[in-house]
XYZ file of C-alpha atoms in Angstrom:
440
model
C -11.880 10.944 2.921
C -15.498 9.918 3.255
C -18.087 9.041 0.679
C -19.746 12.423 0.992
C -16.701 14.570 1.745
C -15.594 17.318 -0.604
C -12.201 17.853 1.030
C -9.647 15.262 2.117
C -9.167 16.894 5.536
C -10.996 19.253 7.827
C -11.128 22.976 6.927
C -8.816 23.786 9.828
C -6.252 21.356 8.511
C -6.505 22.703 4.975
C -5.920 26.267 6.049
C -2.544 25.362 7.477
C -0.904 23.961 4.371
C -2.652 24.088 1.005
C -0.422 22.636 -1.740
C 0.921 24.412 -4.783
C -2.080 25.632 -6.799
C -0.683 24.081 -9.954
C -1.087 20.597 -8.516
C -0.430 17.344 -10.364
C -1.745 16.625 -13.865
C -4.040 13.667 -14.438
C -5.128 11.599 -17.407
C -8.470 9.799 -17.696
C -8.380 6.470 -19.560
C -11.355 4.292 -20.543
C -9.991 0.836 -19.709
C -13.003 -1.372 -20.450
C -16.395 -1.018 -22.085
C -17.611 0.004 -25.551
C -15.315 3.052 -25.570
C -12.149 1.289 -24.380
C -8.801 2.921 -25.186
C -10.166 6.458 -25.247
C -8.197 8.836 -23.057
C -7.781 12.537 -22.423
C -5.955 14.976 -20.176
C -8.043 16.229 -17.267
C -8.119 20.015 -17.141
C -10.638 21.812 -14.962
C -13.958 20.002 -14.695
C -14.959 17.039 -16.864
C -18.450 15.544 -17.076
C -18.806 11.870 -17.981
C -21.986 10.355 -19.405
C -23.868 9.348 -22.537
C -25.228 12.837 -23.190
C -22.603 15.381 -22.149
C -21.356 18.158 -24.379
C -17.658 18.940 -24.269
C -16.988 16.135 -21.786
C -16.253 12.427 -21.970
C -19.235 11.082 -23.902
C -19.655 7.314 -23.614
C -21.790 4.931 -25.666
C -22.277 2.429 -22.813
C -26.085 2.161 -22.310
C -25.570 1.245 -18.636
C -24.045 4.695 -18.018
C -26.395 7.571 -17.142
C -26.805 10.623 -19.343
C -24.765 12.677 -16.879
C -23.112 10.125 -14.641
C -19.924 11.504 -13.127
C -18.040 14.744 -12.555
C -14.239 14.803 -12.407
C -12.581 17.974 -11.179
C -8.827 18.626 -11.167
C -7.837 20.245 -7.869
C -4.498 21.084 -6.200
C -4.796 18.031 -3.928
C -5.826 15.597 -6.689
C -9.009 14.707 -8.546
C -12.425 15.083 -6.987
C -14.668 12.285 -8.265
C -18.378 12.948 -7.723
C -21.342 10.817 -8.778
C -24.075 13.218 -9.901
C -27.048 10.976 -9.190
C -26.445 8.191 -11.681
C -28.829 5.283 -12.088
C -26.355 2.419 -11.635
C -23.882 4.225 -9.392
C -20.130 4.699 -9.405
C -18.093 1.936 -7.788
C -14.536 1.528 -6.540
C -13.032 -1.398 -4.626
C -16.478 -2.993 -4.558
C -18.073 -0.020 -2.749
C -20.497 2.543 -4.165
C -18.850 5.962 -4.169
C -20.684 9.269 -3.917
C -17.713 11.615 -3.677
C -13.992 11.082 -3.072
C -10.725 12.882 -3.767
C -7.836 10.824 -5.118
C -4.205 11.883 -5.494
C -2.884 8.695 -7.082
C -3.990 6.048 -9.543
C -7.616 4.930 -9.045
C -10.233 2.930 -10.947
C -13.974 3.548 -11.067
C -16.717 1.371 -12.537
C -19.680 2.989 -14.318
C -22.040 0.321 -15.598
C -19.934 -1.834 -17.943
C -17.245 0.836 -18.255
C -14.083 1.166 -16.170
C -12.301 4.510 -15.932
C -8.686 4.811 -14.843
C -7.574 8.117 -13.308
C -3.782 8.257 -13.352
C -1.312 11.079 -12.562
C 0.960 12.184 -15.365
C 4.704 12.287 -14.871
C 5.728 15.788 -13.834
C 8.128 17.728 -16.053
C 10.197 18.592 -12.973
C 10.144 15.082 -11.482
C 13.910 15.033 -11.323
C 14.387 18.648 -10.288
C 14.856 17.938 -6.587
C 18.431 17.920 -5.339
C 19.608 14.344 -4.592
C 19.772 13.685 -0.874
C 20.816 10.812 1.364
C 18.347 11.568 4.137
C 14.823 12.738 4.810
C 14.661 13.434 8.520
C 16.198 10.369 10.189
C 15.417 8.097 7.222
C 18.458 7.310 5.064
C 18.864 6.204 1.472
C 20.792 7.034 -1.678
C 19.189 4.502 -4.033
C 16.934 5.626 -6.871
C 13.913 4.139 -5.063
C 14.565 6.196 -1.932
C 15.325 9.351 -3.940
C 11.885 9.049 -5.549
C 10.293 8.399 -2.163
C 12.020 11.362 -0.517
C 10.949 13.600 -3.403
C 7.286 12.634 -3.082
C 7.313 13.049 0.695
C 9.128 16.377 0.562
C 6.490 17.803 -1.773
C 3.646 16.246 0.219
C 4.961 17.513 3.554
C 4.092 21.106 2.642
C 0.384 20.249 2.578
C -1.877 18.988 5.344
C -3.309 16.100 3.331
C -3.357 12.636 4.798
C -0.641 10.179 3.771
C -0.780 6.380 3.837
C 2.619 4.681 4.097
C 2.507 1.121 2.759
C 5.253 -1.433 3.193
C 6.636 -4.384 5.093
C 7.397 -4.236 8.796
C 10.781 -2.814 9.671
C 11.112 -0.566 6.606
C 11.158 2.704 8.591
C 7.612 3.967 8.138
C 7.634 5.632 11.558
C 10.807 7.598 10.704
C 9.227 8.761 7.448
C 6.069 9.858 9.253
C 8.198 11.806 11.719
C 10.105 13.437 8.840
C 6.841 14.397 7.132
C 5.829 16.185 10.323
C 9.216 17.886 10.717
C 9.105 19.218 7.140
C 5.502 20.439 7.433
C 4.051 23.784 8.602
C 2.971 21.870 11.744
C 6.534 21.045 12.828
C 6.317 23.150 16.006
C 3.174 21.315 17.136
C 2.897 17.788 18.612
C 3.755 14.586 16.761
C 1.731 11.813 18.412
C 2.180 8.112 17.667
C -0.700 5.658 18.034
C 0.210 1.982 17.555
C -3.138 0.477 16.552
C -1.683 -3.029 16.655
C -0.309 -2.831 20.198
C -3.384 -1.522 22.031
C -5.966 -3.893 23.489
C -8.978 -3.649 21.104
C -11.376 -2.765 23.932
C -9.204 0.250 24.861
C -8.437 1.663 21.409
C -11.463 3.992 21.448
C -10.363 5.432 24.799
C -6.758 5.753 23.551
C -7.808 7.658 20.433
C -10.693 9.774 21.705
C -10.127 9.894 25.484
C -12.661 9.105 28.202
C -14.567 10.771 31.013
C -14.068 9.749 34.622
C -16.281 6.810 35.538
C -17.244 6.008 31.928
C -16.098 2.389 32.400
C -14.441 0.188 34.990
C -10.946 1.504 35.613
C -11.653 5.015 34.315
C -10.612 6.707 37.563
C -9.915 10.091 36.009
C -10.631 12.111 32.885
C -8.241 11.394 30.034
C -7.476 13.286 26.853
C -7.150 11.015 23.829
C -4.268 10.957 21.369
C -6.214 12.980 18.784
C -6.729 15.860 21.219
C -3.100 15.633 22.317
C -2.069 15.998 18.663
C -4.240 19.106 18.117
C -2.527 21.449 15.660
C 0.067 18.819 14.792
C 0.288 15.335 13.300
C -1.072 12.000 14.484
C 0.680 8.886 13.208
C -1.646 5.870 13.089
C 0.808 2.988 12.917
C -0.578 -0.368 11.712
C -3.928 1.226 10.968
C -4.964 -2.020 9.254
C -5.352 -3.550 12.732
C -8.044 -1.036 13.692
C -11.241 -2.911 14.673
C -13.971 -2.645 12.051
C -16.505 -1.299 14.557
C -14.207 1.628 15.449
C -13.477 2.663 11.871
C -16.684 4.713 11.304
C -16.018 6.624 14.521
C -12.530 7.561 13.357
C -13.915 8.531 9.949
C -16.498 10.762 11.624
C -13.786 12.571 13.590
C -11.651 13.128 10.487
C -14.597 14.464 8.496
C -16.155 16.651 11.199
C -12.989 17.890 12.893
C -14.591 17.187 16.283
C -14.011 14.459 18.844
C -16.163 13.176 21.710
C -14.634 11.298 24.612
C -16.016 7.938 25.729
C -18.774 8.602 28.267
C -19.027 12.311 27.439
C -21.697 14.196 25.493
C -19.604 17.271 24.766
C -17.511 17.536 21.597
C -14.207 19.296 21.095
C -12.690 20.720 17.927
C -9.546 18.949 16.807
C -7.266 19.861 13.927
C -4.762 17.149 13.027
C -2.852 16.018 9.989
C -3.100 12.238 9.649
C -0.249 10.003 8.557
C -1.123 6.300 8.648
C 0.947 3.189 8.017
C 0.284 -0.495 7.503
C 2.006 -3.640 6.283
C -1.337 -4.960 5.047
C -2.787 -4.700 1.541
C -5.633 -2.362 2.478
C -7.292 -2.635 -0.931
C -7.534 -6.388 -0.389
C -8.812 -5.756 3.139
C -11.523 -3.490 1.719
C -12.502 -6.150 -0.839
C -12.703 -8.721 1.964
C -14.931 -6.460 4.070
C -12.367 -6.019 6.850
C -11.629 -2.333 6.204
C -14.054 0.420 5.246
C -13.588 1.840 1.765
C -14.548 5.365 2.836
C -11.942 5.358 5.604
C -9.351 3.950 3.187
C -9.955 6.818 0.767
C -9.828 9.312 3.626
C -6.425 8.021 4.746
C -4.968 7.325 1.291
C -5.178 10.813 -0.212
C -1.470 10.321 -0.906
C -0.611 6.584 -0.829
C 3.146 5.955 -0.714
C 4.886 2.587 -0.920
C 8.063 2.220 1.145
C 10.471 -0.238 -0.531
C 11.793 -3.284 1.308
C 15.512 -3.311 2.097
C 16.154 -6.104 -0.438
C 14.770 -3.757 -3.127
C 17.428 -1.144 -2.339
C 20.466 -3.230 -1.527
C 22.790 -0.379 -2.533
C 21.650 1.431 0.640
C 22.825 -1.347 2.983
C 26.451 -0.132 3.414
C 25.230 3.416 4.127
C 22.712 2.146 6.681
C 25.181 -0.229 8.339
C 27.792 2.510 8.785
C 25.144 4.831 10.225
C 23.900 2.171 12.660
C 27.421 1.408 13.897
C 28.026 5.138 14.323
C 24.700 5.549 16.114
C 25.728 2.744 18.491
C 28.949 4.567 19.356
C 31.317 2.652 17.059
C 31.889 4.866 13.983
C 35.216 3.128 13.251
C 33.863 -0.424 13.126
C 35.689 -2.182 10.236
C 33.131 -2.810 7.517
C 35.347 -4.942 5.276
C 34.539 -5.591 1.630
C 33.842 -9.232 2.483
C 31.337 -8.287 5.214
C 29.639 -5.692 3.003
C 29.283 -8.295 0.260
C 27.624 -10.688 2.696
C 25.291 -7.973 3.996
C 24.246 -7.023 0.469
C 23.742 -10.693 -0.472
C 21.324 -11.396 2.377
C 17.618 -10.749 1.743
C 16.789 -9.113 5.138
C 13.205 -10.313 5.698
C 13.078 -8.056 8.776
C 14.327 -5.076 6.723
C 16.151 -2.163 8.405
C 15.001 -3.316 11.841
C 16.760 -6.658 11.327
C 19.901 -4.868 10.120
C 19.861 -2.757 13.293
C 19.504 -5.872 15.429
C 22.445 -7.444 13.557
C 24.615 -4.423 14.344
C 23.686 -4.587 18.027
C 24.425 -8.334 18.125
C 27.827 -7.774 16.523
C 28.742 -5.156 19.115
C 27.376 -7.146 22.043
C 28.656 -10.619 21.192
C 31.021 -10.236 18.250
C 28.705 -12.441 16.182
C 28.946 -11.483 12.504
C 27.225 -14.615 11.233
C 24.305 -14.237 8.871
C 22.025 -16.907 7.471
C 23.378 -17.984 4.104
C 22.350 -15.595 1.359
C 19.263 -17.144 -0.149
C 16.404 -16.303 -2.469
C 13.494 -14.498 -0.905
C 11.273 -17.565 -1.372
C 13.253 -19.576 1.189
C 11.633 -19.724 4.641
C 13.703 -17.892 7.259
C 12.603 -18.251 10.876
C 13.617 -15.622 13.442
C 17.008 -16.473 14.955
C 16.910 -14.869 18.384
C 13.975 -12.972 19.863
C 15.499 -12.267 23.274
C 16.764 -8.810 22.346
C 13.479 -7.631 20.825
C 10.459 -5.854 22.229
C 7.197 -7.790 22.357
C 5.924 -6.025 19.249
C 9.112 -6.680 17.273
C 9.214 -10.339 18.294
C 5.564 -10.776 17.369
C 6.106 -9.164 13.966
C 9.060 -11.440 13.160
C 7.151 -14.560 14.225
C 4.123 -13.552 12.142
C 6.351 -12.827 9.138
C 8.091 -16.221 9.425
C 4.795 -18.065 9.926
C 3.120 -16.362 6.954
C 5.997 -17.153 4.620
C 6.167 -20.801 5.710
C 2.373 -21.229 5.599
C 2.163 -19.889 2.036
C 5.141 -21.983 0.901
C 3.550 -25.193 2.209
C 0.125 -24.263 0.841
C 1.506 -23.596 -2.645
C 2.945 -27.106 -2.733
C -0.285 -28.629 -1.420
C -2.414 -26.747 -3.968
C -0.070 -27.423 -6.898
C 0.678 -23.694 -7.304
C -2.972 -22.872 -8.012
C -3.598 -19.439 -6.506
C -7.384 -19.804 -6.569
C -7.112 -23.026 -4.589
C -4.650 -21.407 -2.158
C -7.153 -18.570 -1.608
C -10.035 -21.007 -0.996
C -7.984 -23.135 1.402
C -6.670 -20.146 3.342
C -10.032 -18.376 3.399
C -8.539 -15.238 1.836
C -9.449 -13.102 -1.154
C -7.501 -14.075 -4.294
C -6.179 -10.503 -4.582
C -4.919 -10.706 -0.993
C -3.083 -13.954 -1.756
C -1.508 -12.312 -4.821
C -0.319 -9.448 -2.613
C 1.175 -11.812 -0.031
C 2.956 -13.886 -2.669
C 4.439 -10.737 -4.217
C 5.505 -9.473 -0.803
C 7.364 -12.674 0.072
C 8.766 -13.244 -3.398
C 6.848 -16.511 -3.828
C 5.907 -17.560 -7.341
C 2.965 -19.632 -8.489
C 0.996 -20.367 -11.609
C -2.742 -20.544 -12.069
């Protein structure tokens, strides 16, 4: 969703799966400013300013007479600045027009508005399930997640899956595609973190023969290969900053141009992206474009870590043993208790590796159950792919680095942020992710 876009995806994409016309209900809350604590239900179109009749009239002198237009739509809320003097800001970036489907904050002068979805009356109406595609879970957290994704799948709006590595984001993206009107079309995976940065543009958009050294033949990019279907941008937070506006242009225009080619080609894709990074913090730090973030995060969804849904571990373990050809493996009460007591820093991927190690070597040892704040280095990388090994090493390094830095900085988060060269909000996100606690 770009700063000047009126729709979260291209017209071709919208035609394939427009959501239920009733859409979600939203509430607008004045969080800060002279009119703080005012709130109202958003129905239809709402004008915001100091001189609006029948809208949200504010007394903040730094707000324009007619500053902002909010419009409830099936896909969310369209937020449009109508030529204000001081602008409308979100995540430190001036916004002209965006569509949001989840909670979002906007600054108008000295006033902050919160747009938040209201709980649906039929939130619990979906039949409980233990699977969504190949993703499994019977916990309350996964039931909520499956419900959101099932409803979202019927549309063509972009989805951003947020969560730690190893939580199954790729399986959820695949399930979204399978439950969508595009299920018969291609599902194409692009691992933005595993492609050499200099080749990502060619991977995404394709290239013409002779456009650079090694381009011995024409190549169609992943976006063209996914035409009519879904493209899954895994680890989209690793996308180089200089390539981000080019991807945004493709998503907004619905056309793609290969490297070294002047001709454009229409492309209609539904985008599902995933990242383990805090993209809002990345936007604040200038490492990710706000307009591309909004384009990708029409429906942002957080995937819980395995330690947050420990009741799913026995179900997952049995499935993994069955998948490996050993459905009768004896999962004793003692072993289940140990599995549930471990914090699984590598999430479902680490549980899968444990199952494979048990079957290959009979090794049922686990690190002692410990609080999440304890540093756990990877045990054995020999059975992992390069990407998996790299992810585990990075996870272990990050946890240990933050633990040591907290001690050095006497638990002062501001000092940790200055020492690490990170935004304070990013440090907060990392500490929450690794279960580390600090004051200050």
